Amino acid sequence: MVRNPEANREQFRPNDHPNDAFLLTTVVGSYPKPKWLNRADELVDDPDSKFDAEDLEEAHDDACRLITHEHERAGLDTVVDGEMRRNEMVEFFADRIDGYEFNGPVKVWGHNYFDKPSVVEEVTYDEPWLVDEFEFTSDVAERPVKVPITGPYTLGFWAFNEAYPSTEELVYDLADLVNEEVEKLVEAGARYIQIDEPALATTPEDHAIVGEALERIVSGIDEDVRIGLHVCYGDYSRIYPEINDYPIDEFDVELCNGDFEQIPTFTDPEFEPDLALGVVDAHTAEIESVEEIKENVRQGLRVVPPEKLTISPDCGLKLLPREIAYGKTENMVTAVREIEAEIDSGAIDVENPLDD
């Protein structure tokens, strides 16, 4: 059953918001790293370099500060540090969870490699994974900070399972660990958590496993904390309307990349959580115009009213040139603010949002 998005959405409206209508703007998470940070990551592994772990930590701090401010300059209502400290979405967390080990990279697509971990014993929680990252970003940000976490289904199924009778059982243990981490983040002040489950797009028949994992993740978490679920790619009709039963406040989808052909999927039965809609394509190095993005935002109004619509890029932008990522983000926010003003003035009929 959907949580209570009305109970936690309004806290993200800026005090100086210019319009009565409010479409929450955010990003999915990852963002291009500054070139000098990539060089710093290489230098710390070079035994002939004088660049050490302390220097790298300073570089990560500088990069997080830079990208957080870049998000704020683009006008986003909620910001992320661009995941500057993270290398890969499974590897980063597996490195912090007792029970995983690494045995070398495997080829995943094209010429890319992924250091796929193995689960070799029961997974357990030791030190917090993201609290330091959240506290640092919150200290430098003037806008609320969202925290993306790779979900337990993806952490379980994108690893070799050498310890559990079934990967489903591993997922449920990982979900309990994610719940511990969310509790720690909430204690530190976090109010916007996004669970990333890209693996569900490839195996939608496992939606019930993800639902049970989410129940464990949100256990004991107050409704003033916004819980989002991001699932990119895939045929969403294979997990809809089942996602209406998920204990989430917001469901984040990647539809711009498919020209919104799947939007009708979410119109019957009624979409229950808030919709977080991608309106710029994370896979094309072309900055969409404000007018084009405004047409994409209208697609979301076909599913939910403005007060239930969040706007973001389709997915993380880390594979794009940084100036392209910024241009997309800035145009996205401009488009949203213009749509809000047109809703206020009555120029957009929210019952028939595609009509001029």
mmCIF file of C-alpha atoms in Angstrom:
data_model
loop_
_atom_site.group_PDB
_atom_site.id
_atom_site.type_symbol
_atom_site.label_atom_id
_atom_site.label_comp_id
_atom_site.label_asym_id
_atom_site.label_seq_id
_atom_site.Cartn_x
_atom_site.Cartn_y
_atom_site.Cartn_z
ATOM 1 C CA MET A 1 0.000 0.000 0.000
ATOM 2 C CA VAL A 2 1.313 3.435 -0.952
ATOM 3 C CA ARG A 3 2.660 5.447 1.997
ATOM 4 C CA ASN A 4 1.561 9.047 2.395
ATOM 5 C CA PRO A 5 3.235 11.411 -0.114
ATOM 6 C CA GLU A 6 0.993 14.300 0.922
ATOM 7 C CA ALA A 7 2.583 14.118 4.378
ATOM 8 C CA ASN A 8 6.118 14.775 3.149
ATOM 9 C CA ARG A 9 6.045 16.589 -0.201
ATOM 10 C CA GLU A 10 5.404 20.175 0.877
ATOM 11 C CA GLN A 11 8.615 20.361 2.948
ATOM 12 C CA PHE A 12 10.580 20.548 -0.324
ATOM 13 C CA ARG A 13 8.771 23.647 -1.676
ATOM 14 C CA PRO A 14 11.265 26.551 -1.440
ATOM 15 C CA ASN A 15 10.099 29.545 0.592
ATOM 16 C CA ASP A 16 10.630 31.803 -2.432
ATOM 17 C CA HIS A 17 8.847 29.515 -4.889
ATOM 18 C CA PRO A 18 7.392 31.808 -7.584
ATOM 19 C CA ASN A 19 4.166 29.918 -8.418
ATOM 20 C CA ASP A 20 1.128 28.503 -6.617
ATOM 21 C CA ALA A 21 1.511 25.231 -8.501
ATOM 22 C CA PHE A 22 4.526 23.223 -7.404
ATOM 23 C CA LEU A 23 6.103 20.420 -9.422
ATOM 24 C CA LEU A 24 8.997 19.093 -7.359
ATOM 25 C CA THR A 25 12.259 19.032 -9.323
ATOM 26 C CA THR A 26 15.171 16.719 -8.625
ATOM 27 C CA VAL A 27 17.749 14.445 -10.269
ATOM 28 C CA VAL A 28 18.015 10.663 -10.155
ATOM 29 C CA GLY A 29 21.516 10.757 -8.665
ATOM 30 C CA SER A 30 24.705 10.273 -10.627
ATOM 31 C CA TYR A 31 26.312 13.174 -12.502
ATOM 32 C CA PRO A 32 29.487 13.555 -14.606
ATOM 33 C CA LYS A 33 32.613 13.766 -12.501
ATOM 34 C CA PRO A 34 35.033 16.648 -13.085
ATOM 35 C CA LYS A 35 37.932 15.404 -15.217
ATOM 36 C CA TRP A 36 40.423 16.244 -12.497
ATOM 37 C CA LEU A 37 38.569 13.914 -10.078
ATOM 38 C CA ASN A 38 38.956 10.995 -12.479
ATOM 39 C CA ARG A 39 42.680 11.776 -12.593
ATOM 40 C CA ALA A 40 42.807 11.925 -8.788
ATOM 41 C CA ASP A 41 41.156 8.487 -8.557
ATOM 42 C CA GLU A 42 43.936 7.117 -10.790
ATOM 43 C CA LEU A 43 46.765 8.873 -8.977
ATOM 44 C CA VAL A 44 45.949 7.411 -5.564
ATOM 45 C CA ASP A 45 46.542 3.900 -6.989
ATOM 46 C CA ASP A 46 49.901 4.882 -8.518
ATOM 47 C CA PRO A 47 52.718 3.788 -6.175
ATOM 48 C CA ASP A 48 55.015 6.361 -7.777
ATOM 49 C CA SER A 49 52.610 9.177 -6.992
ATOM 50 C CA LYS A 50 52.756 11.317 -3.877
ATOM 51 C CA PHE A 51 48.975 11.617 -4.029
ATOM 52 C CA ASP A 52 47.554 9.716 -1.021
ATOM 53 C CA ALA A 53 44.179 8.750 0.464
ATOM 54 C CA GLU A 54 43.922 12.011 2.401
ATOM 55 C CA ASP A 55 44.447 13.995 -0.789
ATOM 56 C CA LEU A 56 41.772 11.929 -2.512
ATOM 57 C CA GLU A 57 39.306 12.584 0.299
ATOM 58 C CA GLU A 58 39.895 16.314 -0.121
ATOM 59 C CA ALA A 59 39.337 15.950 -3.877
ATOM 60 C CA HIS A 60 36.071 14.098 -3.284
ATOM 61 C CA ASP A 61 34.928 16.814 -0.863
ATOM 62 C CA ASP A 62 35.727 19.507 -3.422
ATOM 63 C CA ALA A 63 33.875 17.618 -6.177
ATOM 64 C CA CYS A 64 30.804 17.040 -3.988
ATOM 65 C CA ARG A 65 30.729 20.709 -3.064
ATOM 66 C CA LEU A 66 31.081 21.717 -6.727
ATOM 67 C CA ILE A 67 28.298 19.464 -8.058
ATOM 68 C CA THR A 68 25.892 20.240 -5.210
ATOM 69 C CA HIS A 69 26.266 23.953 -5.957
ATOM 70 C CA GLU A 70 25.910 23.210 -9.681
ATOM 71 C CA HIS A 71 22.562 21.545 -8.987
ATOM 72 C CA GLU A 72 21.477 24.549 -6.948
ATOM 73 C CA ARG A 73 22.596 26.960 -9.669
ATOM 74 C CA ALA A 74 20.418 25.022 -12.124
ATOM 75 C CA GLY A 75 17.496 25.729 -9.783
ATOM 76 C CA LEU A 76 16.640 22.214 -8.537
ATOM 77 C CA ASP A 77 14.376 22.011 -5.490
ATOM 78 C CA THR A 78 16.234 18.988 -4.097
ATOM 79 C CA VAL A 79 19.853 18.198 -4.825
ATOM 80 C CA VAL A 80 22.356 15.326 -4.799
ATOM 81 C CA ASP A 81 26.162 15.492 -4.701
ATOM 82 C CA GLY A 82 26.236 13.651 -8.025
ATOM 83 C CA GLU A 83 27.548 10.501 -6.314
ATOM 84 C CA MET A 84 31.109 11.821 -6.614
ATOM 85 C CA ARG A 85 32.414 9.360 -4.012
ATOM 86 C CA ARG A 86 30.829 6.325 -5.660
ATOM 87 C CA ASN A 87 32.481 4.221 -8.349
ATOM 88 C CA GLU A 88 29.666 1.837 -9.354
ATOM 89 C CA MET A 89 26.190 1.371 -7.910
ATOM 90 C CA VAL A 90 26.647 -2.232 -6.669
ATOM 91 C CA GLU A 91 30.397 -2.234 -6.078
ATOM 92 C CA PHE A 92 30.246 0.841 -3.820
ATOM 93 C CA PHE A 93 27.763 -0.763 -1.405
ATOM 94 C CA ALA A 94 29.172 -4.309 -1.605
ATOM 95 C CA ASP A 95 32.499 -2.866 -0.486
ATOM 96 C CA ARG A 96 30.783 -1.607 2.678
ATOM 97 C CA ILE A 97 28.711 -4.683 3.539
ATOM 98 C CA ASP A 98 30.312 -7.560 5.456
ATOM 99 C CA GLY A 99 29.744 -10.831 3.585
ATOM 100 C CA TYR A 100 30.792 -9.655 0.108
ATOM 101 C CA GLU A 101 34.179 -10.156 -1.510
ATOM 102 C CA PHE A 102 35.671 -9.204 -4.885
ATOM 103 C CA ASN A 103 37.541 -11.490 -7.277
ATOM 104 C CA GLY A 104 38.191 -9.242 -10.251
ATOM 105 C CA PRO A 105 36.204 -7.502 -12.979
ATOM 106 C CA VAL A 106 33.780 -9.132 -15.425
ATOM 107 C CA LYS A 107 32.809 -7.717 -18.803
ATOM 108 C CA VAL A 108 29.247 -6.374 -18.846
ATOM 109 C CA TRP A 109 28.664 -4.499 -22.117
ATOM 110 C CA GLY A 110 30.780 -3.062 -24.889
ATOM 111 C CA HIS A 111 34.223 -2.452 -23.453
ATOM 112 C CA ASN A 112 32.953 -1.767 -19.935
ATOM 113 C CA TYR A 113 33.891 -3.879 -16.962
ATOM 114 C CA PHE A 114 32.171 -4.295 -13.598
ATOM 115 C CA ASP A 115 33.896 -5.574 -10.472
ATOM 116 C CA LYS A 116 31.063 -8.029 -9.782
ATOM 117 C CA PRO A 117 31.194 -9.141 -6.142
ATOM 118 C CA SER A 118 30.379 -12.473 -4.573
ATOM 119 C CA VAL A 119 28.354 -13.017 -1.407
ATOM 120 C CA VAL A 120 30.422 -15.591 0.472
ATOM 121 C CA GLU A 121 28.791 -15.485 3.910
ATOM 122 C CA GLU A 122 25.801 -13.978 5.712
ATOM 123 C CA VAL A 123 25.596 -10.241 5.032
ATOM 124 C CA THR A 124 25.783 -8.000 8.090
ATOM 125 C CA TYR A 125 25.758 -4.289 8.888
ATOM 126 C CA ASP A 126 28.832 -2.731 10.454
ATOM 127 C CA GLU A 127 29.502 0.969 9.849
ATOM 128 C CA PRO A 128 27.026 3.414 8.186
ATOM 129 C CA TRP A 129 27.438 3.579 4.413
ATOM 130 C CA LEU A 130 26.183 7.053 3.531
ATOM 131 C CA VAL A 131 25.746 9.122 6.679
ATOM 132 C CA ASP A 132 29.062 10.972 6.272
ATOM 133 C CA GLU A 133 28.227 11.663 2.621
ATOM 134 C CA PHE A 134 24.771 12.990 3.543
ATOM 135 C CA GLU A 135 26.051 15.173 6.381
ATOM 136 C CA PHE A 136 28.768 16.708 4.215
ATOM 137 C CA THR A 137 26.342 17.492 1.384
ATOM 138 C CA SER A 138 23.740 18.890 3.774
ATOM 139 C CA ASP A 139 26.343 21.210 5.284
ATOM 140 C CA VAL A 140 27.253 22.701 1.900
ATOM 141 C CA ALA A 141 23.746 22.712 0.378
ATOM 142 C CA GLU A 142 21.105 25.393 0.713
ATOM 143 C CA ARG A 143 18.406 23.096 -0.717
ATOM 144 C CA PRO A 144 17.171 19.766 0.719
ATOM 145 C CA VAL A 145 19.351 16.772 -0.128
ATOM 146 C CA LYS A 146 18.059 13.516 -1.598
ATOM 147 C CA VAL A 147 19.920 10.274 -0.843
ATOM 148 C CA PRO A 148 19.962 7.539 -3.534
ATOM 149 C CA ILE A 149 20.649 3.976 -2.308
ATOM 150 C CA THR A 150 21.019 0.914 -4.500
ATOM 151 C CA GLY A 151 18.156 -1.385 -3.549
ATOM 152 C CA PRO A 152 18.510 -4.876 -2.055
ATOM 153 C CA TYR A 153 17.073 -6.648 -5.100
ATOM 154 C CA THR A 154 19.778 -5.164 -7.343
ATOM 155 C CA LEU A 155 22.486 -5.688 -4.698
ATOM 156 C CA GLY A 156 21.454 -9.326 -4.463
ATOM 157 C CA PHE A 157 20.847 -10.269 -8.076
ATOM 158 C CA TRP A 158 23.804 -8.390 -9.556
ATOM 159 C CA ALA A 159 26.243 -10.370 -7.414
ATOM 160 C CA PHE A 160 27.289 -14.014 -7.340
ATOM 161 C CA ASN A 161 25.412 -15.773 -4.535
ATOM 162 C CA GLU A 162 27.710 -18.375 -2.948
ATOM 163 C CA ALA A 163 26.288 -18.334 0.578
ATOM 164 C CA TYR A 164 22.462 -18.327 0.620
ATOM 165 C CA PRO A 165 20.086 -21.156 -0.349
ATOM 166 C CA SER A 166 18.295 -18.674 -2.621
ATOM 167 C CA THR A 167 18.996 -15.143 -3.819
ATOM 168 C CA GLU A 168 15.517 -14.193 -2.588
ATOM 169 C CA GLU A 169 16.638 -14.914 0.984
ATOM 170 C CA LEU A 170 19.769 -12.839 0.382
ATOM 171 C CA VAL A 171 17.615 -9.948 -0.850
ATOM 172 C CA TYR A 172 15.520 -9.979 2.324
ATOM 173 C CA ASP A 173 18.627 -9.910 4.536
ATOM 174 C CA LEU A 174 19.988 -7.020 2.453
ATOM 175 C CA ALA A 175 16.656 -5.208 2.811
ATOM 176 C CA ASP A 176 17.018 -5.396 6.585
ATOM 177 C CA LEU A 177 20.479 -3.816 6.258
ATOM 178 C CA VAL A 178 19.102 -1.049 4.023
ATOM 179 C CA ASN A 179 16.455 -0.424 6.702
ATOM 180 C CA GLU A 180 19.251 0.029 9.270
ATOM 181 C CA GLU A 181 21.001 2.476 6.949
ATOM 182 C CA VAL A 182 17.804 4.454 6.306
ATOM 183 C CA GLU A 183 17.240 4.697 10.064
ATOM 184 C CA LYS A 184 20.764 6.109 10.478
ATOM 185 C CA LEU A 185 20.201 8.600 7.664
ATOM 186 C CA VAL A 186 16.897 9.733 9.167
ATOM 187 C CA GLU A 187 18.594 10.224 12.538
ATOM 188 C CA ALA A 188 21.122 12.431 10.695
ATOM 189 C CA GLY A 189 18.290 14.517 9.216
ATOM 190 C CA ALA A 190 17.588 12.924 5.806
ATOM 191 C CA ARG A 191 13.996 13.383 4.589
ATOM 192 C CA TYR A 192 14.202 12.122 0.995
ATOM 193 C CA ILE A 193 15.446 8.603 0.235
ATOM 194 C CA GLN A 194 15.465 7.021 -3.221
ATOM 195 C CA ILE A 195 15.804 3.256 -3.608
ATOM 196 C CA ASP A 196 17.327 2.349 -7.000
ATOM 197 C CA GLU A 197 16.224 -1.007 -8.417
ATOM 198 C CA PRO A 198 17.307 -1.204 -12.078
ATOM 199 C CA ALA A 199 17.487 -5.010 -11.850
ATOM 200 C CA LEU A 200 13.697 -5.167 -11.599
ATOM 201 C CA ALA A 201 13.426 -3.913 -15.177
ATOM 202 C CA THR A 202 15.089 -7.094 -16.434
ATOM 203 C CA THR A 203 13.111 -9.513 -14.247
ATOM 204 C CA PRO A 204 9.702 -7.870 -13.676
ATOM 205 C CA GLU A 205 8.198 -11.223 -12.669
ATOM 206 C CA ASP A 206 10.046 -10.731 -9.361
ATOM 207 C CA HIS A 207 7.998 -7.654 -8.431
ATOM 208 C CA ALA A 208 6.648 -9.428 -5.320
ATOM 209 C CA ILE A 209 10.195 -9.926 -4.005
ATOM 210 C CA VAL A 210 10.858 -6.200 -4.439
ATOM 211 C CA GLY A 211 7.565 -5.428 -2.685
ATOM 212 C CA GLU A 212 8.496 -7.552 0.335
ATOM 213 C CA ALA A 213 11.984 -5.964 0.398
ATOM 214 C CA LEU A 214 10.431 -2.475 0.400
ATOM 215 C CA GLU A 215 8.169 -3.450 3.308
ATOM 216 C CA ARG A 216 11.295 -4.309 5.274
ATOM 217 C CA ILE A 217 13.111 -1.115 4.217
ATOM 218 C CA VAL A 218 10.350 1.242 5.392
ATOM 219 C CA SER A 219 9.600 -0.628 8.615
ATOM 220 C CA GLY A 220 9.621 1.949 11.417
ATOM 221 C CA ILE A 221 10.322 4.899 9.083
ATOM 222 C CA ASP A 222 8.004 7.864 9.758
ATOM 223 C CA GLU A 223 5.788 9.201 6.982
ATOM 224 C CA ASP A 224 7.508 12.595 7.045
ATOM 225 C CA VAL A 225 10.402 10.831 5.282
ATOM 226 C CA ARG A 226 9.793 10.590 1.537
ATOM 227 C CA ILE A 227 10.600 7.179 0.055
ATOM 228 C CA GLY A 228 11.026 6.969 -3.720
ATOM 229 C CA LEU A 229 11.640 3.958 -5.945
ATOM 230 C CA HIS A 230 13.548 4.375 -9.221
ATOM 231 C CA VAL A 231 13.221 1.662 -11.879
ATOM 232 C CA CYS A 232 14.697 2.494 -15.279
ATOM 233 C CA TYR A 233 14.040 0.893 -18.679
ATOM 234 C CA GLY A 234 11.796 -2.097 -19.192
ATOM 235 C CA ASP A 235 8.165 -2.838 -19.883
ATOM 236 C CA TYR A 236 6.368 -1.163 -16.992
ATOM 237 C CA SER A 237 3.100 -2.884 -17.883
ATOM 238 C CA ARG A 238 4.625 -6.025 -16.350
ATOM 239 C CA ILE A 239 4.810 -4.385 -12.902
ATOM 240 C CA TYR A 240 1.716 -2.207 -13.101
ATOM 241 C CA PRO A 241 -0.665 -1.937 -11.255
ATOM 242 C CA GLU A 242 1.310 -4.039 -8.739
ATOM 243 C CA ILE A 243 3.465 -1.019 -7.846
ATOM 244 C CA ASN A 244 0.333 0.592 -6.390
ATOM 245 C CA ASP A 245 0.786 -1.919 -3.556
ATOM 246 C CA TYR A 246 4.383 -0.898 -2.872
ATOM 247 C CA PRO A 247 5.016 1.031 0.390
ATOM 248 C CA ILE A 248 6.513 4.071 -1.363
ATOM 249 C CA ASP A 249 5.657 7.745 -1.780
ATOM 250 C CA GLU A 250 6.987 8.163 -5.291
ATOM 251 C CA PHE A 251 7.700 5.941 -8.312
ATOM 252 C CA ASP A 252 10.415 7.226 -10.640
ATOM 253 C CA VAL A 253 10.312 6.077 -14.271
ATOM 254 C CA GLU A 254 12.360 6.417 -17.458
ATOM 255 C CA LEU A 255 9.909 7.173 -20.275
ATOM 256 C CA CYS A 256 11.466 10.065 -22.213
ATOM 257 C CA ASN A 257 13.874 7.613 -23.864
ATOM 258 C CA GLY A 258 10.836 5.784 -25.311
ATOM 259 C CA ASP A 259 8.928 8.910 -26.385
ATOM 260 C CA PHE A 260 6.401 8.334 -23.560
ATOM 261 C CA GLU A 261 4.739 5.469 -25.416
ATOM 262 C CA GLN A 262 4.153 3.705 -22.078
ATOM 263 C CA ILE A 263 2.362 6.618 -20.395
ATOM 264 C CA PRO A 264 -1.123 5.099 -20.978
ATOM 265 C CA THR A 265 0.000 2.086 -18.906
ATOM 266 C CA PHE A 266 -0.305 4.208 -15.762
ATOM 267 C CA THR A 267 -3.741 5.687 -16.403
ATOM 268 C CA ASP A 268 -5.899 2.640 -15.636
ATOM 269 C CA PRO A 269 -6.277 1.898 -12.789
ATOM 270 C CA GLU A 270 -5.500 5.203 -11.090
ATOM 271 C CA PHE A 271 -1.814 5.765 -10.295
ATOM 272 C CA GLU A 272 -1.532 5.916 -6.502
ATOM 273 C CA PRO A 273 1.984 7.073 -5.514
ATOM 274 C CA ASP A 274 3.404 10.363 -6.727
ATOM 275 C CA LEU A 275 4.894 10.063 -10.217
ATOM 276 C CA ALA A 276 8.526 11.056 -10.733
ATOM 277 C CA LEU A 277 8.816 11.494 -14.493
ATOM 278 C CA GLY A 278 11.995 11.641 -16.550
ATOM 279 C CA VAL A 279 11.657 14.459 -19.087
ATOM 280 C CA VAL A 280 15.181 14.645 -20.528
ATOM 281 C CA ASP A 281 16.977 11.695 -22.126
ATOM 282 C CA ALA A 282 20.019 10.554 -20.154
ATOM 283 C CA HIS A 283 21.415 8.726 -23.198
ATOM 284 C CA THR A 284 21.611 11.493 -25.804
ATOM 285 C CA ALA A 285 24.275 14.188 -25.742
ATOM 286 C CA GLU A 286 21.828 16.801 -26.958
ATOM 287 C CA ILE A 287 20.265 19.469 -24.776
ATOM 288 C CA GLU A 288 16.505 19.382 -25.221
ATOM 289 C CA SER A 289 14.882 22.794 -25.660
ATOM 290 C CA VAL A 290 12.677 24.275 -22.957
ATOM 291 C CA GLU A 291 9.649 23.962 -25.245
ATOM 292 C CA GLU A 292 10.382 20.293 -25.923
ATOM 293 C CA ILE A 293 10.735 19.568 -22.217
ATOM 294 C CA LYS A 294 7.477 21.381 -21.470
ATOM 295 C CA GLU A 295 5.675 18.996 -23.842
ATOM 296 C CA ASN A 296 7.261 16.089 -21.954
ATOM 297 C CA VAL A 297 6.123 17.470 -18.584
ATOM 298 C CA ARG A 298 2.559 17.594 -19.916
ATOM 299 C CA GLN A 299 2.759 13.829 -20.456
ATOM 300 C CA GLY A 300 3.071 13.408 -16.692
ATOM 301 C CA LEU A 301 -0.075 15.456 -16.117
ATOM 302 C CA ARG A 302 -1.955 12.772 -18.050
ATOM 303 C CA VAL A 303 -1.266 10.421 -15.120
ATOM 304 C CA VAL A 304 -1.298 12.554 -11.963
ATOM 305 C CA PRO A 305 -2.302 16.109 -11.002
ATOM 306 C CA PRO A 306 0.433 18.738 -10.507
ATOM 307 C CA GLU A 307 0.569 18.211 -6.746
ATOM 308 C CA LYS A 308 1.614 14.580 -7.330
ATOM 309 C CA LEU A 309 4.160 15.189 -10.090
ATOM 310 C CA THR A 310 7.943 15.208 -9.588
ATOM 311 C CA ILE A 311 10.221 16.029 -12.510
ATOM 312 C CA SER A 312 13.708 14.620 -13.093
ATOM 313 C CA PRO A 313 15.991 13.386 -15.875
ATOM 314 C CA ASP A 314 15.244 9.854 -17.121
ATOM 315 C CA CYS A 315 18.153 8.386 -15.159
ATOM 316 C CA GLY A 316 21.567 9.350 -13.814
ATOM 317 C CA LEU A 317 23.475 11.691 -16.134
ATOM 318 C CA LYS A 318 27.003 10.482 -15.384
ATOM 319 C CA LEU A 319 27.773 9.238 -18.912
ATOM 320 C CA LEU A 320 27.181 12.642 -20.522
ATOM 321 C CA PRO A 321 29.637 15.519 -20.946
ATOM 322 C CA ARG A 322 29.259 17.723 -17.913
ATOM 323 C CA GLU A 323 28.186 20.824 -19.846
ATOM 324 C CA ILE A 324 25.452 18.749 -21.531
ATOM 325 C CA ALA A 325 24.232 17.405 -18.178
ATOM 326 C CA TYR A 326 24.073 20.919 -16.776
ATOM 327 C CA GLY A 327 22.264 22.268 -19.843
ATOM 328 C CA LYS A 328 19.628 19.546 -19.638
ATOM 329 C CA THR A 329 19.119 20.173 -15.916
ATOM 330 C CA GLU A 330 18.890 23.948 -16.257
ATOM 331 C CA ASN A 331 16.415 23.730 -19.165
ATOM 332 C CA MET A 332 14.382 21.150 -17.256
ATOM 333 C CA VAL A 333 13.918 23.476 -14.286
ATOM 334 C CA THR A 334 13.081 26.425 -16.548
ATOM 335 C CA ALA A 335 10.455 24.321 -18.336
ATOM 336 C CA VAL A 336 8.884 23.210 -15.063
ATOM 337 C CA ARG A 337 8.632 26.749 -13.674
ATOM 338 C CA GLU A 338 6.983 27.881 -16.940
ATOM 339 C CA ILE A 339 4.519 24.972 -16.803
ATOM 340 C CA GLU A 340 3.645 25.893 -13.213
ATOM 341 C CA ALA A 341 2.946 29.494 -14.239
ATOM 342 C CA GLU A 342 0.754 28.283 -17.099
ATOM 343 C CA ILE A 343 -1.187 26.061 -14.694
ATOM 344 C CA ASP A 344 -1.681 29.042 -12.366
ATOM 345 C CA SER A 345 -2.935 31.213 -15.216
ATOM 346 C CA GLY A 346 -5.251 28.532 -16.595
ATOM 347 C CA ALA A 347 -3.329 28.311 -19.869
ATOM 348 C CA ILE A 348 -2.946 24.577 -19.193
ATOM 349 C CA ASP A 349 -6.062 22.545 -18.463
ATOM 350 C CA VAL A 350 -4.733 19.873 -16.093
ATOM 351 C CA GLU A 351 -7.696 17.636 -16.982
ATOM 352 C CA ASN A 352 -6.607 17.740 -20.638
ATOM 353 C CA PRO A 353 -2.927 18.653 -20.426
ATOM 354 C CA LEU A 354 -2.076 17.997 -24.077
ATOM 355 C CA ASP A 355 -4.659 20.507 -25.300
ATOM 356 C CA ASP A 356 -3.391 23.990 -26.125
#
